[in-house]
Amino acid sequence: EFVGIVAGHAGKCQNIAAMHVHHHHPARLVAQSLRHVFLQLGIATTLIQTLLTGIIGALALAFGLSFGIGGKDVASDILRRMKDEMKR
């Protein structure tokens, strides 16, 4: 209910940044709201921070691996062309 209230107010707001977050990043709004709730309550702040850092790290690793594996063929073609040009 809290997130719905915040999202509703952000949607009605005239602030460009609030409207952007409301329309494009609802999951981030939920995550930030929960983070601030836990920080205000003093509930395992170190644990929450560690978990958020781990999630961000896992996403970065997943993106890097998918980009690397997906670009493997392109990189192979570029290196093959460079090698062929050096032989000439």
XYZ file of N, CA and C in Angstrom:
264
model
N 0.825 -1.181 0.000
C 0.000 0.000 0.000
C 0.874 1.250 0.000
N 1.969 1.229 0.782
C 2.864 2.378 0.858
C 3.449 2.715 -0.503
N 3.900 1.674 -1.224
C 4.507 1.887 -2.532
C 3.468 2.440 -3.502
N 2.239 1.969 -3.414
C 1.172 2.486 -4.260
C 0.925 3.958 -4.018
N 0.965 4.370 -2.757
C 0.785 5.780 -2.421
C 1.922 6.608 -2.989
N 3.160 6.141 -2.791
C 4.326 6.878 -3.296
C 4.289 6.951 -4.817
N 3.993 5.817 -5.470
C 3.935 5.793 -6.930
C 2.822 6.694 -7.439
N 1.695 6.709 -6.746
C 0.590 7.582 -7.145
C 0.957 9.043 -7.065
N 1.635 9.421 -5.980
C 2.068 10.809 -5.839
C 3.143 11.161 -6.870
N 4.025 10.229 -7.147
C 5.069 10.486 -8.149
C 4.450 10.650 -9.530
N 3.382 9.911 -9.812
C 2.720 10.025 -11.110
C 1.995 11.344 -11.280
N 1.494 11.906 -10.175
C 0.771 13.180 -10.236
C 1.708 14.375 -10.145
N 2.936 14.133 -9.789
C 3.908 15.208 -9.565
C 4.292 15.873 -10.885
N 4.631 17.141 -10.811
C 5.072 17.879 -11.994
C 6.583 17.784 -12.189
N 7.272 17.134 -11.261
C 8.717 16.978 -11.337
C 9.058 15.930 -12.396
N 9.918 16.287 -13.349
C 10.278 15.390 -14.446
C 10.937 14.115 -13.911
N 11.839 14.250 -12.940
C 12.548 13.083 -12.395
C 11.573 12.122 -11.722
N 10.613 12.635 -10.958
C 9.639 11.780 -10.284
C 8.759 11.069 -11.301
N 8.358 11.766 -12.354
C 7.542 11.142 -13.394
C 8.325 10.055 -14.121
N 9.620 10.293 -14.357
C 10.466 9.298 -15.027
C 10.564 8.030 -14.192
N 10.810 8.192 -12.899
C 10.911 7.030 -12.006
C 9.586 6.293 -11.946
N 8.504 7.025 -11.879
C 7.174 6.413 -11.791
C 6.875 5.563 -13.026
N 7.214 6.051 -14.193
C 6.851 5.354 -15.427
C 7.860 4.293 -15.855
N 9.144 4.498 -15.562
C 10.167 3.630 -16.130
C 10.880 2.729 -15.126
N 10.795 3.041 -13.847
C 11.564 2.266 -12.870
C 10.736 1.912 -11.637
N 9.611 1.235 -11.803
C 8.815 0.916 -10.611
C 9.527 -0.044 -9.666
N 10.331 -0.978 -10.196
C 11.058 -1.908 -9.328
C 12.095 -1.157 -8.495
N 12.731 -0.166 -9.093
C 13.705 0.630 -8.348
C 13.011 1.420 -7.244
N 11.821 1.922 -7.529
C 11.058 2.649 -6.523
C 10.746 1.746 -5.337
N 10.356 0.522 -5.611
C 10.058 -0.441 -4.541
C 11.320 -0.759 -3.753
N 12.436 -1.015 -4.452
C 13.687 -1.359 -3.774
C 14.181 -0.207 -2.899
N 14.135 1.003 -3.423
C 14.593 2.151 -2.637
C 13.671 2.395 -1.436
N 12.374 2.219 -1.644
C 11.435 2.406 -0.530
C 11.701 1.399 0.578
N 11.879 0.136 0.192
C 12.181 -0.892 1.197
C 13.505 -0.623 1.898
N 14.494 -0.191 1.137
C 15.792 0.116 1.735
C 15.653 1.200 2.796
N 14.904 2.252 2.473
C 14.743 3.348 3.424
C 13.911 2.928 4.636
N 12.936 2.076 4.422
C 12.149 1.564 5.554
C 13.049 0.781 6.495
N 13.866 -0.129 5.936
C 14.764 -0.924 6.777
C 15.791 -0.042 7.484
N 16.310 0.967 6.787
C 17.274 1.860 7.424
C 16.644 2.637 8.573
N 15.411 3.112 8.391
C 14.738 3.857 9.452
C 14.424 2.973 10.655
N 14.096 1.726 10.390
C 13.781 0.810 11.486
C 15.033 0.223 12.127
N 16.182 0.371 11.453
C 17.428 -0.159 11.985
C 17.514 -1.676 11.889
N 16.826 -2.256 10.922
C 16.789 -3.710 10.774
C 17.934 -4.155 9.883
N 18.915 -4.786 10.468
C 20.005 -5.436 9.753
C 20.504 -4.614 8.565
N 20.891 -3.376 8.839
C 21.308 -2.486 7.754
C 22.516 -3.035 7.006
N 23.437 -3.654 7.726
C 24.612 -4.216 7.066
C 24.210 -5.370 6.151
N 23.303 -6.207 6.615
C 22.830 -7.329 5.809
C 22.122 -6.836 4.553
N 21.257 -5.859 4.698
C 20.523 -5.317 3.555
C 21.493 -4.716 2.549
N 22.462 -3.948 3.038
C 23.449 -3.336 2.144
C 24.256 -4.408 1.413
N 24.641 -5.451 2.121
C 25.402 -6.548 1.507
C 24.565 -7.257 0.444
N 23.295 -7.508 0.746
C 22.419 -8.163 -0.227
C 22.223 -7.307 -1.474
N 21.997 -6.007 -1.291
C 21.821 -5.125 -2.446
C 23.091 -5.060 -3.287
N 24.244 -5.012 -2.632
C 25.509 -5.004 -3.360
C 25.689 -6.311 -4.128
N 25.333 -7.428 -3.508
C 25.431 -8.720 -4.180
C 24.513 -8.825 -5.387
N 23.304 -8.306 -5.251
C 22.360 -8.336 -6.377
C 22.869 -7.485 -7.529
N 23.369 -6.308 -7.230
C 23.903 -5.435 -8.283
C 25.117 -6.082 -8.936
N 25.977 -6.703 -8.131
C 27.144 -7.396 -8.677
C 26.745 -8.566 -9.562
N 25.727 -9.314 -9.141
C 25.260 -10.448 -9.940
C 24.673 -9.981 -11.268
N 23.939 -8.888 -11.246
C 23.392 -8.339 -12.491
C 24.500 -7.871 -13.423
N 25.516 -7.218 -12.860
C 26.639 -6.764 -13.690
C 27.379 -7.949 -14.291
N 27.586 -8.987 -13.506
C 28.261 -10.189 -14.005
C 27.436 -10.863 -15.098
N 26.122 -10.963 -14.890
C 25.245 -11.578 -15.891
C 25.269 -10.782 -17.191
N 25.222 -9.460 -17.082
C 25.266 -8.614 -18.280
C 26.597 -8.783 -18.996
N 27.690 -8.772 -18.258
C 29.020 -8.926 -18.853
C 29.186 -10.271 -19.545
N 28.719 -11.333 -18.906
C 28.817 -12.659 -19.522
C 27.950 -12.770 -20.773
N 26.740 -12.258 -20.701
C 25.863 -12.355 -21.875
C 26.407 -11.526 -23.029
N 26.945 -10.362 -22.722
C 27.538 -9.518 -23.765
C 28.775 -10.195 -24.345
N 29.604 -10.782 -23.503
C 30.825 -11.453 -23.961
C 30.539 -12.684 -24.790
N 29.609 -13.509 -24.314
C 29.274 -14.725 -25.058
C 28.541 -14.380 -26.347
N 27.664 -13.397 -26.294
C 26.923 -12.988 -27.484
C 27.818 -12.349 -28.528
N 28.880 -11.675 -28.105
C 29.779 -11.002 -29.035
C 30.963 -11.846 -29.462
N 30.990 -13.106 -29.051
C 32.116 -13.987 -29.348
C 32.311 -14.143 -30.853
N 31.254 -14.373 -31.585
C 31.359 -14.570 -33.026
C 31.813 -13.297 -33.738
N 31.311 -12.173 -33.305
C 31.703 -10.897 -33.915
C 33.183 -10.635 -33.671
N 33.624 -10.850 -32.435
C 35.041 -10.650 -32.119
C 35.906 -11.620 -32.914
N 35.457 -12.834 -33.091
C 36.190 -13.826 -33.875
C 36.335 -13.372 -35.322
N 35.273 -12.854 -35.912
C 35.329 -12.365 -37.289
C 36.290 -11.178 -37.429
N 36.241 -10.267 -36.480
C 37.134 -9.102 -36.524
C 38.590 -9.544 -36.436
N 38.886 -10.437 -35.504
C 40.261 -10.914 -35.351
C 40.725 -11.697 -36.583
N 39.833 -12.482 -37.188
C 40.183 -13.235 -38.393
C 40.506 -12.280 -39.547
N 39.684 -11.226 -39.705
C 39.954 -10.240 -40.764
C 41.271 -9.516 -40.535
N 41.553 -9.173 -39.270
C 42.829 -8.503 -38.962
C 44.002 -9.432 -39.279
N 43.851 -10.688 -38.946
C 44.901 -11.665 -39.222
C 45.113 -11.835 -40.732
N 44.027 -11.881 -41.497
C 44.129 -12.008 -42.949
C 44.802 -10.778 -43.566
N 44.509 -9.597 -43.049
C 45.127 -8.370 -43.554
C 46.622 -8.338 -43.237
N 47.007 -8.866 -42.097
C 48.429 -8.886 -41.732
C 49.210 -9.833 -42.627
N 48.577 -10.893 -43.092
C 49.257 -11.871 -43.947
C 49.540 -11.289 -45.327
N 48.781 -10.314 -45.770
C 48.961 -9.738 -47.110
C 50.153 -8.868 -47.178
